[in-house]
XYZ file of C-alpha atoms in Angstrom:
718
model
C 0.000 0.000 0.000
C 2.637 2.491 -1.142
C 2.464 5.608 -3.256
C 4.855 8.472 -3.840
C 3.779 10.104 -0.592
C 3.214 7.130 1.670
C 4.962 4.066 2.989
C 3.572 0.661 3.924
C 2.463 -2.586 2.273
C 1.265 -2.369 -1.363
C -2.371 -2.917 -2.188
C -1.626 -4.312 -5.667
C -0.250 -7.501 -4.171
C -3.534 -8.223 -2.421
C -5.812 -6.619 -4.983
C -7.885 -5.337 -2.108
C -10.562 -2.861 -3.037
C -10.698 -1.360 0.472
C -6.943 -0.760 0.468
C -7.122 1.050 -2.864
C -10.022 3.154 -1.598
C -8.012 4.258 1.427
C -4.996 5.036 -0.739
C -6.920 7.111 -3.291
C -9.364 8.832 -0.922
C -9.430 12.636 -0.787
C -9.788 12.381 3.000
C -6.559 12.271 5.012
C -6.285 8.791 6.545
C -3.897 7.587 9.250
C -3.514 3.951 10.356
C -1.747 3.560 13.694
C -0.709 0.605 15.831
C -2.628 0.404 19.138
C 0.326 1.190 21.398
C 0.251 2.564 24.940
C 0.216 5.370 26.004
C -0.064 6.795 22.461
C -0.744 4.902 19.210
C 2.166 4.982 16.725
C 1.542 5.890 13.065
C 2.001 2.864 10.786
C 0.674 4.251 7.456
C -0.703 7.458 5.933
C -2.285 8.059 2.544
C -1.451 10.687 -0.040
C -4.258 13.002 1.064
C -2.669 13.193 4.509
C 0.645 14.235 2.987
C -1.000 16.849 0.773
C -3.018 18.262 3.712
C -0.254 18.347 6.314
C 3.022 18.422 4.405
C 4.331 15.339 6.207
C 5.541 12.645 3.776
C 4.893 9.049 4.708
C 8.446 8.132 5.816
C 8.563 11.173 8.104
C 5.164 10.456 9.696
C 5.494 6.692 10.173
C 6.822 5.757 13.610
C 5.662 8.980 15.301
C 2.718 9.359 17.695
C -0.777 10.274 16.564
C -0.329 13.633 18.309
C 1.961 14.682 15.448
C -0.421 17.471 14.395
C -1.067 18.864 17.884
C 0.337 22.231 18.915
C 0.039 24.967 21.540
C -3.482 25.956 20.420
C -4.880 22.427 20.286
C -7.680 22.025 22.814
C -6.387 19.650 25.543
C -9.966 18.835 26.547
C -10.677 17.425 23.075
C -7.330 15.617 23.080
C -8.332 13.947 26.344
C -11.658 12.946 24.799
C -9.742 11.149 22.065
C -7.396 9.540 24.594
C -10.347 8.406 26.696
C -12.042 6.852 23.637
C -8.855 5.027 22.660
C -8.451 3.782 26.208
C -12.017 2.434 26.126
C -11.624 0.974 22.615
C -14.482 2.959 21.047
C -15.023 5.439 18.208
C -15.002 9.203 18.756
C -15.249 12.413 16.682
C -13.777 15.764 17.745
C -12.849 19.084 16.160
C -9.193 20.047 16.643
C -6.918 22.909 15.700
C -4.105 21.045 13.885
C -0.606 22.213 12.911
C 0.886 21.469 9.493
C 4.580 20.711 8.912
C 5.253 24.386 8.007
C 3.591 25.670 11.214
C 0.337 26.841 9.630
C -2.959 25.709 11.145
C -6.238 24.202 10.023
C -9.412 23.050 11.772
C -10.026 19.326 11.322
C -12.860 16.973 12.183
C -10.944 13.933 13.449
C -12.879 10.632 13.480
C -11.093 7.699 15.152
C -12.268 4.075 14.868
C -10.838 0.851 16.367
C -9.653 -2.080 14.214
C -9.812 -5.563 15.742
C -8.532 -8.967 14.682
C -10.628 -12.124 14.301
C -10.272 -12.811 18.048
C -11.669 -9.365 18.901
C -8.336 -7.929 20.077
C -7.688 -4.247 19.352
C -4.702 -4.018 16.998
C -4.928 -0.701 15.094
C -6.742 2.614 14.799
C -7.985 4.422 11.677
C -8.049 8.215 11.963
C -9.819 10.233 9.248
C -9.051 13.987 9.136
C -11.496 16.319 7.349
C -10.534 19.983 6.907
C -13.389 22.235 8.155
C -11.431 25.481 8.390
C -13.775 27.339 6.032
C -16.784 26.671 8.259
C -14.961 27.392 11.516
C -12.708 30.321 10.675
C -15.338 32.992 10.058
C -14.209 36.457 8.882
C -12.846 38.628 11.661
C -12.256 35.787 14.077
C -8.890 34.162 14.709
C -8.827 30.409 15.242
C -7.503 30.800 18.817
C -10.816 32.323 19.878
C -12.920 29.352 18.867
C -12.343 27.092 21.868
C -12.974 29.789 24.519
C -16.042 30.868 22.539
C -17.334 27.308 22.564
C -16.789 27.219 26.312
C -18.730 30.440 26.809
C -21.589 29.028 24.744
C -21.747 25.808 26.706
C -21.157 27.341 30.136
C -24.856 27.624 30.967
C -25.436 24.024 29.949
C -22.551 22.864 32.125
C -23.902 24.679 35.186
C -27.335 23.166 34.509
C -25.782 19.695 34.292
C -23.963 20.304 37.593
C -27.300 21.160 39.193
C -28.805 17.938 37.813
C -25.950 15.837 39.228
C -26.354 17.441 42.649
C -30.111 16.880 42.575
C -29.872 13.242 41.476
C -27.105 12.059 43.801
C -25.134 12.739 46.914
C -21.795 11.820 48.384
C -18.261 11.848 47.051
C -19.186 10.098 43.791
C -21.286 13.097 42.770
C -18.357 15.473 43.305
C -16.133 13.167 41.251
C -18.726 13.187 38.450
C -18.825 17.011 38.520
C -15.025 17.168 38.324
C -15.136 14.830 35.300
C -17.784 17.042 33.673
C -15.594 20.127 34.099
C -12.631 18.270 32.584
C -14.672 17.382 29.501
C -15.463 20.932 28.421
C -14.011 23.580 30.741
C -10.627 22.827 32.309
C -7.653 20.536 31.867
C -7.986 19.036 35.362
C -10.336 19.497 38.334
C -10.639 18.114 41.850
C -12.651 18.851 44.998
C -11.190 18.971 48.505
C -13.291 19.209 51.662
C -12.205 20.793 54.937
C -12.880 17.958 57.376
C -10.730 19.253 60.237
C -8.068 19.683 57.555
C -7.999 19.339 53.791
C -8.789 15.935 52.344
C -9.726 14.824 48.814
C -13.516 14.717 48.459
C -13.455 11.029 47.511
C -11.968 10.263 50.961
C -14.662 12.159 52.877
C -18.229 11.139 53.675
C -20.081 14.252 52.469
C -22.794 13.834 55.108
C -20.261 13.342 57.898
C -21.403 14.931 61.161
C -18.476 13.827 63.304
C -17.419 16.294 66.014
C -14.941 18.956 64.978
C -11.376 17.696 64.919
C -8.161 19.520 65.568
C -7.066 21.092 62.313
C -4.666 18.932 60.345
C -3.677 18.556 56.709
C -2.982 15.136 55.279
C -4.129 11.578 55.881
C -2.740 11.041 59.392
C -1.835 13.251 62.359
C 1.530 13.025 64.019
C 1.405 11.079 67.244
C 4.891 10.446 68.611
C 6.620 12.871 70.959
C 9.292 13.550 68.333
C 6.716 14.300 65.637
C 4.736 16.546 67.980
C 7.956 18.415 68.769
C 8.488 18.895 65.035
C 4.947 20.259 64.730
C 5.606 22.705 67.557
C 8.878 23.815 65.977
C 7.133 24.317 62.639
C 4.417 26.334 64.339
C 6.999 28.637 65.955
C 8.989 29.007 62.728
C 5.817 29.861 60.832
C 5.039 32.890 63.011
C 7.216 35.184 60.944
C 6.569 33.364 57.666
C 4.322 34.625 54.894
C 0.585 34.015 55.441
C -0.802 30.704 54.214
C -3.057 31.737 51.270
C -4.951 28.426 51.161
C -5.681 28.630 54.883
C -6.845 32.211 54.399
C -9.178 30.941 51.688
C -10.554 28.291 54.070
C -10.901 30.829 56.890
C -12.807 33.239 54.636
C -10.273 36.078 54.982
C -9.359 35.704 51.298
C -12.098 35.568 48.686
C -10.255 33.930 45.787
C -9.781 32.623 43.212
C -6.170 31.972 44.119
C -3.296 31.137 41.758
C -0.951 28.628 43.426
C 2.443 27.682 41.972
C 3.267 23.994 42.391
C 6.991 24.700 42.682
C 6.489 27.007 45.675
C 8.486 26.263 48.841
C 5.818 26.120 51.556
C 5.703 24.842 55.166
C 4.797 21.137 54.866
C 2.162 21.197 57.614
C 0.389 24.263 56.233
C -2.737 23.955 54.129
C -0.950 25.343 51.057
C 2.060 23.058 51.639
C -0.085 19.948 51.936
C -2.154 20.879 48.870
C 0.914 21.510 46.698
C 2.529 18.261 47.819
C -0.682 16.302 47.189
C -1.181 17.808 43.717
C 2.414 17.090 42.716
C 1.943 13.420 43.603
C -1.531 13.198 42.086
C -0.643 14.786 38.741
C 2.800 13.190 38.420
C 1.427 10.089 36.699
C -0.760 11.998 34.237
C -0.107 13.766 30.954
C -1.387 17.069 32.356
C 1.339 19.725 31.861
C 1.006 21.937 34.918
C 3.116 24.336 36.936
C 0.310 26.194 38.694
C -3.323 25.663 39.672
C -6.327 27.872 40.321
C -8.021 27.419 43.698
C -11.617 28.499 44.356
C -13.468 28.317 47.690
C -16.480 26.013 48.033
C -18.666 28.284 50.155
C -21.401 27.236 52.534
C -23.824 29.633 54.139
C -21.568 30.584 57.030
C -18.132 29.130 56.280
C -15.930 27.718 53.558
C -16.506 23.955 53.295
C -13.649 23.124 50.951
C -11.885 23.946 47.699
C -12.270 23.435 43.967
C -8.800 23.127 42.412
C -8.465 23.331 38.613
C -5.799 23.513 35.925
C -6.861 26.048 33.307
C -6.283 25.201 29.621
C -3.312 26.889 27.962
C -5.476 28.940 25.604
C -7.512 30.318 28.531
C -4.832 30.966 31.161
C -3.675 34.566 30.999
C -6.357 35.657 28.498
C -8.688 38.071 30.372
C -11.888 37.615 28.354
C -12.011 33.837 27.965
C -10.538 33.285 31.421
C -13.299 35.372 32.966
C -16.052 33.311 31.311
C -14.433 30.058 32.441
C -14.019 31.370 35.984
C -17.695 32.321 36.019
C -18.631 28.711 35.265
C -16.217 27.503 37.962
C -17.534 29.995 40.522
C -21.151 28.976 39.893
C -20.178 25.300 40.098
C -18.310 25.776 43.375
C -21.206 27.751 44.833
C -23.781 25.092 43.913
C -21.571 22.325 45.268
C -21.095 24.256 48.529
C -24.832 24.700 49.044
C -25.500 21.032 48.234
C -22.780 19.767 50.610
C -24.049 22.006 53.387
C -27.648 20.848 52.852
C -26.521 17.221 53.008
C -24.621 17.869 56.217
C -27.510 19.748 57.777
C -29.804 16.857 56.893
C -27.294 14.354 58.270
C -26.920 16.405 61.446
C -30.694 16.481 61.958
C -30.769 12.734 61.392
C -27.929 12.254 63.893
C -29.663 14.396 66.537
C -32.993 12.636 66.044
C -31.363 9.229 66.180
C -29.450 10.121 69.354
C -32.661 11.457 70.903
C -34.534 8.337 69.867
C -31.901 5.933 71.172
C -31.642 7.841 74.450
C -35.339 7.228 75.003
C -35.241 3.516 74.204
C -35.031 1.376 77.337
C -32.149 -0.677 78.593
C -33.783 -4.080 78.564
C -33.781 -5.513 82.060
C -33.700 -9.212 82.855
C -37.244 -10.420 83.535
C -37.617 -13.234 86.045
C -39.525 -16.121 84.495
C -39.470 -14.850 80.874
C -36.939 -14.952 78.041
C -37.015 -11.477 76.424
C -35.114 -10.199 73.370
C -35.478 -6.785 71.739
C -34.079 -5.100 68.654
C -34.302 -1.603 67.202
C -32.807 -0.470 63.869
C -33.232 2.840 62.032
C -33.446 2.737 58.253
C -30.714 5.164 57.223
C -31.096 4.281 53.531
C -34.814 5.068 53.239
C -36.869 6.714 55.957
C -33.977 7.985 58.093
C -35.245 8.507 61.658
C -38.720 7.658 62.829
C -40.757 7.336 65.977
C -40.680 3.581 66.613
C -40.119 2.500 70.201
C -40.546 -0.372 72.615
C -40.652 -0.767 76.382
C -40.325 -3.785 78.681
C -41.318 -2.877 82.260
C -41.120 -5.075 85.363
C -44.004 -3.499 87.301
C -43.560 -5.974 90.158
C -42.116 -9.518 90.466
C -45.275 -11.029 88.988
C -46.301 -8.404 86.397
C -44.490 -7.406 83.188
C -45.662 -4.725 80.715
C -44.583 -4.814 77.048
C -45.246 -1.819 74.766
C -44.417 -1.395 71.078
C -45.412 1.787 69.265
C -44.886 3.916 66.175
C -45.240 7.692 65.859
C -46.054 9.008 62.362
C -43.123 10.783 60.692
C -39.363 10.518 60.303
C -37.744 13.581 61.853
C -36.770 15.213 65.118
C -40.393 16.101 65.891
C -41.405 12.446 65.492
C -38.617 11.348 67.847
C -39.610 14.024 70.392
C -43.290 13.038 70.171
C -42.272 9.429 70.706
C -40.403 10.437 73.858
C -43.394 12.303 75.256
C -45.798 9.484 74.476
C -43.479 6.816 75.879
C -43.200 8.698 79.169
C -46.979 9.018 79.450
C -47.582 5.335 78.694
C -44.873 4.234 81.116
C -46.304 6.349 83.948
C -49.867 5.035 83.530
C -48.695 1.429 83.027
C -47.356 1.403 86.590
C -50.634 2.836 87.862
C -53.330 0.872 85.989
C -53.686 -2.942 85.820
C -55.712 -3.056 82.577
C -54.191 -2.135 79.160
C -57.549 -0.773 77.947
C -57.773 1.621 80.899
C -54.155 2.703 80.410
C -54.814 3.627 76.769
C -58.010 5.439 77.712
C -56.127 7.661 80.140
C -53.330 8.141 77.602
C -55.927 9.380 75.084
C -57.145 12.012 77.511
C -53.688 13.278 78.404
C -52.395 13.303 74.816
C -55.300 15.523 73.748
C -54.448 17.961 76.538
C -50.699 17.901 75.768
C -51.358 18.609 72.079
C -48.711 16.118 70.916
C -48.442 17.017 67.208
C -48.075 13.507 65.757
C -50.488 10.591 65.607
C -49.230 7.264 66.929
C -50.127 3.595 67.075
C -49.189 1.172 69.842
C -49.962 -2.172 71.393
C -49.827 -2.467 75.174
C -49.639 -5.875 76.848
C -49.688 -6.940 80.505
C -48.309 -10.357 81.457
C -49.231 -11.627 84.935
C -47.599 -14.737 86.380
C -50.095 -17.458 87.405
C -48.823 -20.896 88.379
C -46.539 -22.323 85.694
C -47.728 -19.882 83.018
C -48.709 -16.301 82.400
C -51.992 -14.497 81.784
C -51.819 -12.125 78.834
C -54.043 -9.028 78.519
C -53.619 -6.604 75.620
C -55.118 -3.583 73.890
C -54.248 -2.056 70.512
C -54.431 1.546 69.358
C -54.316 1.173 65.575
C -51.241 -1.079 65.746
C -50.427 -4.290 63.888
C -51.387 -7.447 65.813
C -48.693 -9.299 67.777
C -48.091 -12.917 66.811
C -48.750 -15.635 69.407
C -46.621 -18.616 68.379
C -47.297 -21.985 70.002
C -46.837 -25.649 69.019
C -50.414 -25.806 67.737
C -49.914 -22.902 65.298
C -49.644 -19.130 64.936
C -52.405 -16.854 66.169
C -52.356 -13.125 65.280
C -53.792 -11.223 68.280
C -56.276 -9.176 66.260
C -58.674 -8.301 69.094
C -59.068 -5.139 71.204
C -58.419 -2.842 68.236
C -59.129 0.878 68.602
C -58.219 4.124 66.874
C -54.807 5.736 66.992
C -53.619 7.240 70.260
C -55.390 10.527 70.948
C -58.373 9.635 68.769
C -60.050 7.050 71.023
C -63.089 9.055 72.110
C -64.738 5.951 73.547
C -63.766 3.320 76.079
C -60.807 1.137 75.104
C -61.196 -2.627 75.373
C -58.819 -5.409 76.395
C -58.518 -9.068 75.402
C -57.094 -11.993 77.394
C -55.074 -15.077 76.491
C -53.413 -17.791 78.552
C -49.682 -18.384 77.888
C -48.128 -21.791 78.570
C -44.475 -22.933 78.641
C -42.996 -22.752 75.134
C -45.393 -20.026 73.916
C -43.812 -17.074 72.108
C -45.047 -13.508 71.557
C -43.657 -11.457 68.662
C -44.248 -7.683 68.857
C -43.119 -5.492 65.927
C -43.608 -2.260 64.049
C -44.513 -2.033 60.366
C -40.861 -1.629 59.327
C -40.472 -5.396 59.740
C -43.118 -6.363 57.179
C -43.866 -3.351 54.957
C -42.099 -3.110 51.580
C -42.699 -1.057 48.471
C -42.963 -4.161 46.308
C -45.734 -5.817 48.336
C -48.823 -4.858 50.299
C -48.933 -4.704 54.075
C -51.376 -7.616 54.071
C -48.897 -9.736 52.100
C -46.175 -8.782 54.547
C -48.339 -9.860 57.478
C -49.066 -13.189 55.824
C -45.349 -13.707 55.171
C -44.558 -12.980 58.833
C -47.232 -15.405 60.018
C -45.792 -18.111 57.740
C -42.277 -17.422 59.002
C -43.438 -17.676 62.614
C -44.954 -21.075 61.845
C -41.523 -22.282 60.666
C -39.489 -21.052 63.651
C -37.083 -23.629 65.015
C -35.005 -21.730 67.589
C -35.698 -22.417 71.252
C -34.709 -19.058 72.754
C -36.027 -15.534 72.264
C -32.772 -14.237 70.742
C -32.694 -17.112 68.257
C -36.289 -16.502 67.258
C -35.620 -12.803 66.791
C -32.500 -13.556 64.766
C -34.414 -15.871 62.445
C -37.079 -13.232 61.848
C -34.495 -10.523 61.167
C -32.736 -12.823 58.722
C -36.022 -13.128 56.794
C -37.334 -9.582 57.114
C -34.757 -7.222 58.616
C -31.844 -7.123 56.177
C -33.117 -4.192 54.073
C -35.879 -2.392 56.001
C -37.566 0.516 54.254
C -38.634 2.034 57.569
C -37.137 1.956 61.025
C -38.237 -1.088 62.993
C -38.604 -2.327 66.546
C -39.035 -5.990 67.457
C -39.619 -7.584 70.872
C -39.739 -11.361 71.339
C -41.082 -12.758 74.629
C -40.882 -16.511 75.265
C -42.250 -18.441 78.219
C -39.418 -20.898 79.018
C -40.176 -24.595 78.667
C -38.004 -26.608 81.084
C -38.662 -29.757 79.056
C -37.912 -28.184 75.700
C -35.095 -29.371 73.439
C -31.930 -27.473 72.654
C -30.743 -26.902 69.134
C -29.202 -29.840 67.358
C -25.414 -29.536 66.939
C -25.673 -29.262 63.151
C -28.190 -26.405 63.068
C -25.641 -23.840 61.790
C -28.329 -21.751 60.074
C -29.856 -20.845 63.429
C -26.635 -20.316 65.348
C -26.329 -16.540 65.051
C -27.324 -13.860 67.528
C -26.929 -10.083 67.690
C -27.723 -7.336 70.160
C -27.355 -3.553 70.014
C -26.417 -2.264 73.468
C -26.248 1.322 74.739
C -22.828 2.540 75.814
C -23.361 2.257 79.565
C -22.312 -0.027 82.386
C -25.654 -1.890 82.522
C -24.889 -3.315 79.067
C -22.066 -5.444 80.498
C -24.472 -7.453 82.662
C -26.961 -7.725 79.815
C -24.240 -9.070 77.518
C -23.249 -11.707 80.104
C -26.852 -12.873 80.445
C -27.227 -12.951 76.662
C -24.207 -15.190 76.115
C -25.221 -17.549 78.948
C -28.720 -17.984 77.479
C -27.219 -18.560 74.039
C -24.696 -21.132 75.269
C -27.512 -22.982 77.029
C -29.673 -22.953 73.874
C -26.751 -24.174 71.740
C -25.438 -26.734 74.269
C -22.077 -24.966 74.199
C -20.001 -26.630 76.945
C -17.654 -23.757 77.838
C -20.223 -21.109 78.785
C -18.173 -19.652 81.705
C -15.234 -18.878 79.401
C -17.543 -17.312 76.813
C -19.253 -15.249 79.525
C -15.919 -13.912 80.787
C -14.667 -13.054 77.293
C -17.892 -11.227 76.425
C -17.807 -9.394 79.727
C -14.262 -8.125 79.107
C -14.843 -7.131 75.480
C -18.094 -5.292 76.201
C -16.574 -3.625 79.267
C -13.694 -2.327 77.122
C -16.187 -1.049 74.544
C -18.196 0.743 77.230
C -15.152 2.218 79.002
C -13.104 3.219 75.950
C -15.511 3.185 72.995
C -17.967 5.612 71.466
C -21.615 5.143 70.557
C -23.702 2.000 70.773
C -22.056 -1.394 71.202
C -22.937 -4.175 68.751
C -22.581 -7.705 70.157
C -22.726 -10.698 67.804
C -22.410 -14.422 68.559
C -22.022 -17.215 66.012
C -21.412 -20.948 66.277
C -18.650 -21.835 63.796
C -18.743 -25.567 64.506
C -15.389 -25.606 66.287
C -16.258 -22.940 68.843
C -18.093 -19.737 69.602
C -17.258 -16.605 67.588
C -17.794 -13.388 69.593
C -17.734 -9.953 67.918
C -17.973 -6.575 69.661
C -18.120 -3.450 67.493
C -18.058 0.227 68.450
C -16.978 3.586 67.016
C -13.533 4.160 68.577
C -10.943 3.290 65.885
C -8.057 2.915 68.361
C -6.886 -0.726 68.539
C -7.194 -2.782 71.747
C -3.842 -3.244 73.492
C -3.025 -5.979 76.050
C -1.170 -4.443 79.011
C 0.545 -5.616 82.156
C -2.023 -3.821 84.257
C -1.772 -0.504 86.057
C 0.738 -0.189 88.850
C -1.380 2.047 91.042
C -4.904 1.064 90.068
C -7.194 -1.906 89.616
C -7.708 -3.038 86.027
C -5.769 -3.179 82.797
C -5.778 -6.985 82.569
C -8.894 -7.425 80.396
C -7.228 -8.355 77.105
C -4.796 -10.656 78.932
C -7.798 -12.589 80.226
C -9.279 -12.740 76.730
C -5.923 -13.895 75.348
C -5.807 -16.809 77.785
C -9.348 -17.962 77.024
C -9.644 -17.405 73.272
C -7.979 -16.603 69.988
C -8.682 -12.952 69.277
C -8.025 -10.110 66.873
C -9.468 -6.881 65.558
C -9.959 -4.932 62.354
C -11.235 -1.512 61.301
C -14.974 -1.322 60.686
C -16.533 1.815 59.214
C -15.423 4.681 61.440
C -14.597 2.391 64.363
C -13.339 -1.134 65.020
C -14.541 -4.694 65.507
C -12.870 -6.898 68.129
C -13.421 -10.656 67.737
C -12.677 -13.673 69.890
C -12.994 -17.395 69.144
C -13.723 -19.512 72.227
C -13.133 -23.229 71.665
C -14.609 -25.903 73.948
C -11.164 -27.491 74.321
C -8.263 -25.073 74.375
C -5.298 -25.928 72.173
C -2.752 -24.157 74.364
């Protein structure tokens, strides 16, 4: 395939019509080998030589960027590079440079060529000169790209608004940065001020963690030597020039700011960290850069972070085009700032409501004569915070009150209304023996208190009589509890009245007799309601699941129900399982691995340690685990450490792995557990040593905290 202006294999030998068409075409054609990082020209036709001045022997062996020059739009070049990297076709318009230095505007269409096995081997580039249609009278070619940017600026800002409306989190900010790189700038990246600058992709946008000491970089210095270096740097920086990036974050400088990447800056300053990070981040790219433009991402009251960009060569230093590009960047940064702040305000409201809600949930006490398990979980993915609650009250040694309720709504007001209503119900439950009378008095008081949200609840009184319990219940618009017994499942559908505060008439109660082995399942609608099925279908599914229960303890029953219904709740949910123990009942068979999992969510307080011990003892008894004392001691130490040194609620999980009991304790303090030799002048410090003697153990990071695990084996190997 050779002519006087091209090199390569001849078409006459093959007699190939397509080869002759490429050779004789008036369009400039380039065939290049699919090399990395840039394809290498393998053949050009005569039209290419006539259009560019490059003869075949001079073009072959050079990269496909042969025609690029200082005015070539780097954004369009990146579009081509991205298409080649993805193995797909693309068409762009480029300012190209001929061999003599003159320019022309070309439509460049690139297409992949694959072998019979589908492997990419070559590229065909077709260049079409469109200078006459682009280079209008009175306009120099260098103005075209900035003009195109001005024309598309409004569309870009609109697309940014769509991305912010459709998504949230770091991925949205990454998508916006990619959008800017397609049509506005050479490179873009967002950084959020999360107690110090961090790349947006490393920050949870809705993070509402308490304010941290200001730092810049992935990890603070912790050793005495490093802290001394920090102090020395702080003293040496007193007389140094102001940190412009920190001024931007503090709001004392409005920006935009031009920052040279070769500047010598204090390493622990905001500007020093940013320059160092950008050098490392851009080192492996083809972006030619010696300085960046930094814009503040403003919230309503403070600067939330930065938008850092590399301006294209044809825009940087040109007042008119640069101003239009900066307008797009300013509007983008402003919209991102408002969206991030709204997400954080929403997350903060959710955090406050959840903390308020959890503070009002009871610490489940041990009930003499009953096996009780409870579970509460908010649905962070769907409804956020709601007004679900439960209560288990030991009125006296022979009377237990169980309440499960749901306040309408999913916000702070719902959580506050739940707290008010729970207090009222609890007070009257201690005073009145009949659930119907309690709800009647609650109706009267709620009307007077003007609680703004409607609520449903079921209130049950269990009174010990002989070897069983008498059950009396009343419902205010709530779903019926399930009474599970060997003879079948009975939904307690009686004693139904209107929602709390809307009674108007006398409330009724219904009675049932509970015998050893009977189980009561109380729940809110979050357990059974889904968008893809009706509430009635959910109730029928729960009734069927209750009929198939095989666990012999309340925690096991609750775990089985959560495994069926609680993995992806679309509303927050509360579940309480009450079982009348059956002394003659059977334990789980050794091979029942499916049922051998338990979990509890415990408040971060000392009472949780005793509850955890009771939980593991009941579980070991139900599973016939022979080394219950060792498991009890390990759980006690791990939960005690979580309560003393951890943050937030404590998650306790137990699992039978066949060769022993797996214990997991999770909380929000990321600091690792450390075995010590004890404290010389105080009691304590030996907890992890005890765990180490009784079990294999370890830990790993989990979310924002850590998970500590221990494996207790019936027969120790040491």
